[in-house]
Short mmCIF file of C-alpha atoms and ligand atoms in Angstrom, two decimals:
data_model
loop_
_atom_site.label_atom_id
_atom_site.label_comp_id
_atom_site.label_asym_id
_atom_site.label_seq_id
_atom_site.Cartn_x
_atom_site.Cartn_y
_atom_site.Cartn_z
CA MET A 183 -1.66 83.72 14.94
CA SER A 184 1.24 86.17 15.41
CA THR A 185 1.96 89.46 13.55
CA GLY A 186 4.93 88.05 11.66
CA ASP A 187 2.90 85.18 10.03
CA LEU A 188 3.31 84.82 6.30
CA LEU A 189 -0.39 83.73 5.92
CA LYS A 190 -3.20 85.04 7.98
CA PRO A 191 -6.90 84.06 7.95
CA THR A 192 -9.14 87.02 6.72
CA ASP A 193 -12.81 87.17 5.76
CA ALA A 194 -11.69 86.73 2.12
CA GLY A 195 -9.52 83.82 2.95
CA LEU A 196 -5.76 83.10 3.61
CA TYR A 197 -3.82 86.30 3.01
CA CYS A 198 -0.17 86.88 2.49
CA GLU A 199 0.36 90.46 3.51
CA VAL A 200 3.96 90.95 2.42
CA GLY A 201 3.26 89.49 -1.08
CA ASP A 202 -0.22 91.05 -1.28
CA PHE A 203 -1.96 87.93 -2.50
CA PHE A 204 -4.44 85.37 -1.22
CA VAL A 205 -4.14 81.56 -1.25
CA ASP A 206 -7.63 79.91 -2.13
CA PRO A 207 -9.66 83.10 -1.51
CA ARG A 208 -13.26 82.54 -1.08
CA ARG A 209 -14.23 85.90 -2.37
CA PRO A 210 -13.11 87.81 -5.45
CA VAL A 211 -9.64 89.41 -4.82
CA PRO A 212 -7.11 91.04 -7.05
CA ARG A 213 -4.55 88.27 -6.91
CA ALA A 214 -5.27 84.54 -6.12
CA VAL A 215 -2.84 81.67 -5.92
CA VAL A 216 -5.03 78.65 -6.08
CA THR A 217 -4.18 75.11 -4.96
CA HIS A 218 -6.83 73.39 -7.20
CA ALA A 219 -9.99 73.96 -9.11
CA HIS A 220 -12.61 72.59 -6.63
CA ALA A 221 -15.07 75.39 -5.94
CA ASP A 222 -14.38 75.56 -2.18
CA HIS A 223 -10.72 76.55 -3.16
CA ALA A 224 -11.15 78.43 -6.47
CA CYS A 225 -13.60 81.33 -6.40
CA TRP A 226 -14.93 83.02 -9.45
CA GLY A 227 -14.18 86.59 -10.35
CA CYS A 228 -10.59 87.21 -9.16
CA GLY A 229 -8.44 89.73 -10.92
CA ARG A 230 -5.66 87.19 -11.55
CA TYR A 231 -5.04 83.52 -10.79
CA LEU A 232 -1.89 81.54 -10.41
CA CYS A 233 -2.05 77.73 -10.47
CA SER A 234 0.03 74.84 -11.58
CA ALA A 235 0.68 74.32 -15.27
CA GLU A 236 -1.00 70.90 -14.93
CA GLY A 237 -4.09 72.46 -13.48
CA GLN A 238 -4.50 75.35 -15.84
CA GLY A 239 -7.00 73.69 -18.18
CA VAL A 240 -9.46 72.72 -15.45
CA LEU A 241 -9.05 75.93 -13.66
CA GLN A 242 -9.87 77.86 -16.80
CA ILE A 243 -12.98 75.70 -17.40
CA ARG A 244 -14.11 76.39 -13.87
CA MET A 245 -13.32 80.09 -13.78
CA GLY A 246 -14.53 80.90 -17.34
CA ARG A 247 -12.85 81.73 -20.57
CA GLU A 248 -12.30 85.38 -19.68
CA ALA A 249 -10.47 84.68 -16.37
CA VAL A 250 -6.72 85.62 -16.35
CA VAL A 251 -4.89 82.38 -15.40
CA ASP A 252 -1.15 82.27 -15.07
CA SER A 253 0.54 79.02 -14.45
CA LEU A 254 3.79 77.70 -13.05
CA PRO A 255 5.29 74.17 -13.61
CA TYR A 256 5.62 72.23 -10.32
CA GLY A 257 8.93 73.12 -8.46
CA GLU A 258 9.53 76.44 -10.44
CA ALA A 259 9.47 79.70 -8.34
CA VAL A 260 8.24 83.23 -9.00
CA GLU A 261 8.70 86.26 -6.79
CA ILE A 262 5.61 88.20 -5.85
CA ASN A 263 6.48 91.37 -3.99
CA GLY A 264 9.50 89.79 -2.51
CA VAL A 265 7.83 86.49 -1.59
CA ARG A 266 9.24 83.51 -3.27
CA VAL A 267 6.26 81.28 -4.51
CA SER A 268 6.43 77.84 -5.88
CA LEU A 269 3.92 75.07 -6.44
CA HIS A 270 4.35 71.39 -5.54
CA PRO A 271 2.22 68.25 -6.36
CA ALA A 272 -0.61 67.58 -3.85
CA GLY A 273 -1.88 64.37 -5.59
CA HIS A 274 -5.55 65.28 -4.98
CA ILE A 275 -6.83 65.95 -8.54
CA LEU A 276 -5.28 66.96 -11.89
CA GLY A 277 -3.11 70.04 -11.17
CA SER A 278 -3.61 70.19 -7.34
CA ALA A 279 -0.69 71.99 -5.68
CA GLN A 280 0.70 72.79 -2.36
CA VAL A 281 1.86 76.51 -2.28
CA ARG A 282 5.35 77.04 -0.90
CA LEU A 283 6.07 80.57 0.31
CA GLU A 284 9.52 81.70 1.41
CA HIS A 285 10.34 85.04 2.85
CA ARG A 286 13.53 86.08 4.78
CA GLY A 287 14.45 82.37 5.25
CA GLU A 288 11.11 81.29 6.57
CA VAL A 289 9.22 78.77 4.63
CA TRP A 290 5.47 78.05 4.78
CA VAL A 291 3.56 75.35 2.89
CA ALA A 292 -0.23 75.62 2.50
CA SER A 293 -1.15 72.18 1.19
CA GLY A 294 -4.74 72.72 0.08
CA ASP A 295 -6.37 69.23 -0.24
CA TYR A 296 -3.97 66.42 -0.75
CA LYS A 297 -3.58 62.64 -0.90
CA VAL A 298 -0.53 60.47 -0.58
CA GLU A 299 -1.40 57.24 -2.58
CA PRO A 300 -0.48 57.94 -6.24
CA ASP A 301 -3.14 57.52 -8.82
CA ALA A 302 -3.19 57.58 -12.64
CA THR A 303 -4.97 60.95 -13.00
CA CYS A 304 -2.45 63.40 -11.42
CA THR A 305 1.16 63.96 -10.44
CA PRO A 306 1.81 62.20 -7.10
CA PHE A 307 2.11 64.06 -3.73
CA GLU A 308 5.61 65.22 -2.80
CA PRO A 309 6.40 66.25 0.80
CA VAL A 310 7.96 69.72 0.92
CA ALA A 311 10.18 70.77 3.88
CA CYS A 312 8.98 73.82 5.76
CA HIS A 313 8.86 75.56 9.08
CA VAL A 314 5.07 76.01 9.07
CA PHE A 315 2.61 73.61 7.45
CA VAL A 316 -0.95 74.36 6.70
CA THR A 317 -2.89 71.13 6.51
CA GLU A 318 -6.44 70.04 5.79
CA SER A 319 -8.15 67.50 8.11
CA THR A 320 -11.12 66.38 6.19
CA PHE A 321 -10.59 62.79 7.29
CA GLY A 322 -8.67 63.60 10.42
CA LEU A 323 -9.94 60.77 12.71
CA PRO A 324 -8.20 57.48 13.42
CA ILE A 325 -11.23 55.52 11.98
CA TYR A 326 -10.23 56.77 8.48
CA ARG A 327 -7.76 54.30 6.92
CA TRP A 328 -8.16 53.75 3.22
CA PRO A 329 -7.93 50.39 1.56
CA SER A 330 -5.58 50.23 -1.45
CA GLN A 331 -7.20 51.87 -4.48
CA GLN A 332 -6.52 48.68 -6.47
CA SER A 333 -8.62 46.68 -4.21
CA VAL A 334 -11.46 49.25 -4.57
CA PHE A 335 -11.23 49.23 -8.39
CA ASP A 336 -11.32 45.38 -8.22
CA GLU A 337 -14.47 45.64 -6.14
CA ILE A 338 -16.13 48.08 -8.49
CA ASN A 339 -15.26 46.05 -11.67
CA ALA A 340 -16.61 42.89 -9.94
CA TRP A 341 -19.90 44.83 -9.14
CA TRP A 342 -20.16 46.04 -12.76
CA ARG A 343 -19.63 42.45 -14.01
CA ALA A 344 -22.30 41.11 -11.74
CA ASN A 345 -24.69 43.88 -12.80
CA ARG A 346 -23.91 43.01 -16.42
CA GLU A 347 -24.82 39.31 -15.89
CA ALA A 348 -28.12 40.46 -14.20
CA GLY A 349 -28.99 42.58 -17.23
CA LYS A 350 -28.65 45.81 -15.24
CA ALA A 351 -26.87 49.12 -15.84
CA SER A 352 -24.30 50.30 -13.28
CA LEU A 353 -24.68 53.90 -12.12
CA LEU A 354 -21.53 54.96 -10.38
CA LEU A 355 -21.52 58.38 -8.52
CA GLY A 356 -18.58 60.45 -7.76
CA TYR A 357 -17.78 64.18 -7.76
CA ALA A 358 -17.44 65.43 -11.41
CA LEU A 359 -13.98 66.91 -11.12
CA GLY A 360 -11.32 64.51 -9.99
CA LYS A 361 -13.14 61.66 -8.43
CA SER A 362 -14.98 60.71 -11.65
CA GLN A 363 -11.82 60.75 -13.79
CA ARG A 364 -10.05 58.59 -11.09
CA LEU A 365 -12.88 56.15 -11.08
CA LEU A 366 -12.75 55.92 -14.94
CA SER A 367 -9.10 55.33 -14.80
CA GLY A 368 -9.74 52.17 -12.65
CA LEU A 369 -12.54 50.71 -14.75
CA ASP A 370 -11.97 47.66 -16.97
CA PRO A 371 -13.38 48.76 -20.39
CA SER A 372 -13.58 45.02 -21.52
CA ILE A 373 -16.58 44.58 -19.24
CA GLY A 374 -18.79 46.87 -21.31
CA PRO A 375 -19.38 50.38 -22.74
CA ILE A 376 -18.78 53.40 -20.42
CA TYR A 377 -21.02 56.49 -20.51
CA THR A 378 -20.85 59.65 -18.54
CA HIS A 379 -22.86 62.60 -17.32
CA GLY A 380 -22.28 65.91 -19.21
CA ALA A 381 -20.51 67.49 -16.19
CA VAL A 382 -18.05 64.63 -16.12
CA GLU A 383 -17.66 64.48 -19.93
CA LYS A 384 -16.63 68.11 -19.99
CA LEU A 385 -13.85 67.57 -17.53
CA ASN A 386 -12.76 64.31 -19.15
CA ARG A 387 -11.83 66.34 -22.10
CA ALA A 388 -9.58 68.61 -20.02
CA TYR A 389 -7.99 65.54 -18.37
CA ARG A 390 -7.20 63.93 -21.72
CA GLU A 391 -5.81 67.21 -23.08
CA ALA A 392 -3.51 67.23 -20.18
CA GLY A 393 -2.19 63.79 -21.18
CA VAL A 394 -4.11 61.62 -18.63
CA ALA A 395 -5.14 58.22 -20.18
CA LEU A 396 -8.86 57.48 -19.57
CA PRO A 397 -10.77 54.54 -21.15
CA PRO A 398 -13.10 55.55 -24.05
CA THR A 399 -16.27 57.17 -22.72
CA ALA A 400 -19.39 58.46 -24.47
CA TYR A 401 -21.74 61.33 -23.23
CA ALA A 402 -24.91 59.36 -22.12
CA GLY A 403 -27.05 62.34 -23.55
CA THR A 404 -26.22 61.47 -27.07
CA ALA A 405 -27.43 57.75 -26.91
CA ALA A 406 -30.37 56.92 -29.25
CA LYS A 407 -33.86 56.87 -27.82
CA GLY A 408 -35.01 53.35 -26.79
CA LYS A 409 -31.42 52.19 -26.28
CA SER A 410 -30.84 49.38 -23.83
CA TRP A 411 -28.51 50.15 -21.02
CA GLY A 412 -28.04 46.65 -19.63
CA GLY A 413 -24.41 45.98 -18.98
CA ALA A 414 -23.27 49.66 -19.38
CA MET A 415 -21.45 51.64 -16.82
CA ILE A 416 -22.52 55.18 -16.33
CA VAL A 417 -20.41 57.63 -14.29
CA ALA A 418 -22.18 60.76 -12.94
CA PRO A 419 -21.95 63.26 -10.06
CA PRO A 420 -23.94 62.42 -6.82
CA SER A 421 -26.51 65.19 -7.68
CA ALA A 422 -27.78 62.97 -10.64
CA GLN A 423 -29.11 60.41 -8.23
CA GLY A 424 -32.89 60.01 -8.23
CA THR A 425 -33.33 62.50 -11.10
CA PRO A 426 -35.36 61.68 -14.31
CA TRP A 427 -31.96 61.73 -16.01
CA ALA A 428 -30.81 58.70 -13.86
CA ARG A 429 -34.12 56.89 -14.28
CA LYS A 430 -33.70 56.65 -18.07
CA PHE A 431 -31.21 53.82 -17.73
CA GLY A 432 -33.82 51.39 -16.60
CA PRO A 433 -33.00 48.64 -14.22
CA ALA A 434 -29.69 49.81 -12.57
CA SER A 435 -27.70 49.24 -9.57
CA THR A 436 -26.42 52.48 -8.00
CA GLY A 437 -22.98 52.86 -6.24
CA ILE A 438 -21.15 55.82 -4.83
CA ALA A 439 -17.35 56.35 -4.25
CA SER A 440 -16.42 58.41 -1.22
CA GLY A 441 -14.18 58.34 1.81
CA TRP A 442 -17.46 58.95 3.82
CA MET A 443 -18.54 55.38 2.82
CA THR A 444 -16.14 54.14 5.65
CA ILE A 445 -18.98 54.85 8.08
CA ARG A 446 -22.02 55.33 5.97
CA GLY A 447 -21.72 52.53 3.40
CA THR A 448 -24.07 50.10 4.90
CA ARG A 449 -26.67 52.39 6.17
CA ARG A 450 -28.46 53.45 3.02
CA ARG A 451 -29.49 50.37 1.24
CA LYS A 452 -32.79 51.88 0.03
CA ALA A 453 -31.13 54.69 -1.82
CA LEU A 454 -27.84 53.10 -2.94
CA ASP A 455 -26.84 49.61 -3.64
CA ARG A 456 -23.08 50.07 -3.03
CA GLY A 457 -20.73 52.22 -1.25
CA PHE A 458 -17.06 52.19 -2.26
CA VAL A 459 -14.40 53.60 0.04
CA LEU A 460 -12.39 55.91 -2.33
CA SER A 461 -11.07 59.29 -1.28
CA ASP A 462 -8.89 61.90 -2.80
CA HIS A 463 -7.87 63.09 0.75
CA VAL A 464 -5.31 61.76 3.14
CA ASP A 465 -6.47 59.26 5.68
CA TRP A 466 -5.48 59.41 9.36
CA PRO A 467 -2.10 57.53 8.99
CA SER A 468 -0.98 59.51 5.82
CA LEU A 469 -2.09 62.78 7.34
CA LEU A 470 0.24 62.18 10.30
CA GLY A 471 3.00 60.78 8.00
CA SER A 472 2.79 63.78 5.72
CA ILE A 473 2.97 66.27 8.60
CA ALA A 474 6.05 64.48 10.00
CA ALA A 475 7.68 64.38 6.50
CA THR A 476 7.63 68.28 6.20
CA GLY A 477 9.70 68.61 9.38
CA ALA A 478 7.48 71.51 10.30
CA SER A 479 7.57 72.53 13.93
CA ARG A 480 4.40 74.49 13.69
CA VAL A 481 1.19 73.14 12.13
CA LEU A 482 -2.01 74.98 11.26
CA VAL A 483 -4.98 72.79 10.83
CA THR A 484 -8.03 73.60 8.74
CA HIS A 485 -10.94 72.19 6.83
CA GLY A 486 -12.30 69.21 8.81
CA TYR A 487 -11.66 67.59 12.28
CA THR A 488 -9.36 70.49 13.28
CA ALA A 489 -9.76 70.01 17.08
CA VAL A 490 -8.90 66.34 17.14
CA VAL A 491 -5.85 66.68 14.88
CA VAL A 492 -4.57 69.86 16.85
CA ARG A 493 -4.92 67.98 20.23
CA TYR A 494 -3.15 64.91 18.80
CA LEU A 495 -0.20 67.04 17.33
CA ARG A 496 0.18 68.92 20.58
CA GLU A 497 0.50 65.66 22.49
CA GLN A 498 3.31 64.84 20.03
CA GLY A 499 5.07 67.97 21.04
CA LEU A 500 4.25 70.04 17.92
CA ASP A 501 3.16 73.66 17.91
CA ALA A 502 -0.32 73.17 16.47
CA GLU A 503 -3.41 75.43 16.17
CA ILE A 504 -6.61 75.60 14.39
CA LEU A 505 -6.77 77.90 11.38
CA ALA A 506 -10.25 79.19 10.81
CA THR A 507 -10.64 79.52 7.10
CA ARG A 508 -14.21 78.42 6.73
CA TYR A 509 -13.87 76.69 3.29
CA GLU A 510 -17.33 76.66 1.74
CA GLY A 511 -19.11 75.94 -1.50
CA GLU A 512 -19.30 72.90 -3.75
CA GLY A 513 -16.20 70.89 -4.31
CA ASP A 514 -15.55 68.43 -1.69
CA ALA A 515 -17.89 70.15 0.68
CA GLN A 516 -20.64 69.65 -1.95
CA ASP A 517 -19.71 65.98 -2.19
CA ARG A 518 -20.21 65.74 1.48
CA ALA A 519 -23.43 67.76 1.49
CA GLU A 520 -24.77 65.56 -1.33
CA VAL A 521 -23.88 62.30 0.56
CA ASP A 522 -25.55 63.69 3.65
CA ALA A 523 -28.68 64.70 1.66
CA MET A 524 -28.95 61.23 0.28
CA GLU A 525 -28.60 59.62 3.59
CA THR A 526 -31.37 61.86 5.06
CA GLU A 527 -33.61 60.84 2.03
CA ALA A 528 -32.82 57.17 2.57
CA GLU A 529 -33.63 57.30 6.21
CA ALA A 530 -36.87 59.12 5.35
CA VAL A 531 -37.72 56.24 3.05
CA GLU A 532 -36.98 53.62 5.57
CA GLU A 533 -39.12 55.26 8.14
CA ALA A 534 -42.05 55.59 5.74
CA SER A 535 -41.89 51.94 4.68
ZN1 ZN B 878 -10.61 69.41 -3.41
#
């Protein structure tokens, strides 16, 4: 990194020195510009937050009612200490934004997490021209190529239908913020009733308030005792798997939706019945396509397979380097940790049996 850089990695996260604010800080700071409300990007306790207008509701839920959250419609700009700041759709979850910074003719874009295929739960990703592009690389390996989401939704609905015929409930696991709502948007409510875990239902409310159409859902906790769950779909976060809460549904088939299912889907039959490949991040072809679409000559790679992506971009003649931001926490990282934990558990079961 050089001294004139608009964003620099610090212990507290990516810092814009001229503007005196942080992008996705991981510690409380006076002023935070936040790409999206996942916990590895939005940290609790900052003095002031700036996010997209579309994301204000979910960020407020995540940061608490007392948090000061300012918002900006996509594409509108504000000046912060002479730096022109605007937010542009990232297509990752409701309200997710790329942060565009402009100072003395130089333009930087920090993309946060992003995905190119449009879905029904958030504004689609838009490439933003810039000189320097900061990109994630969560799935930055050539093996990651997503099937179309419609084919995945068709698979999920067929699985649900088959479970219904067998008199079983369907327990579908996905991260509570973003993934769950995207899954709900793809379910066919004519198959049966849809129930949710409390963590999911709370965020469904925020999505509906933001104008996202979701099928009717009911909080599973309010169902009468002795209820039969055969034929029902229950959407819950991965952490619910194997808990007494999940066991109350009786005979059930359990599935999980995650980009990690590309390589792990078939290995854990004991713990999970089905793995669906559905990710809210770019796959390898759309990562490279998005980088090219920015026209950036310099690319800073973070959060994932940084070394692989940097080497590839350098071979293409770009000025690429690893940006060490060490995103931590729950959010997508949690999603991955949970999948890892389930896999370890499943392997232990296999060894014991
Ligand atoms: Zn995220």
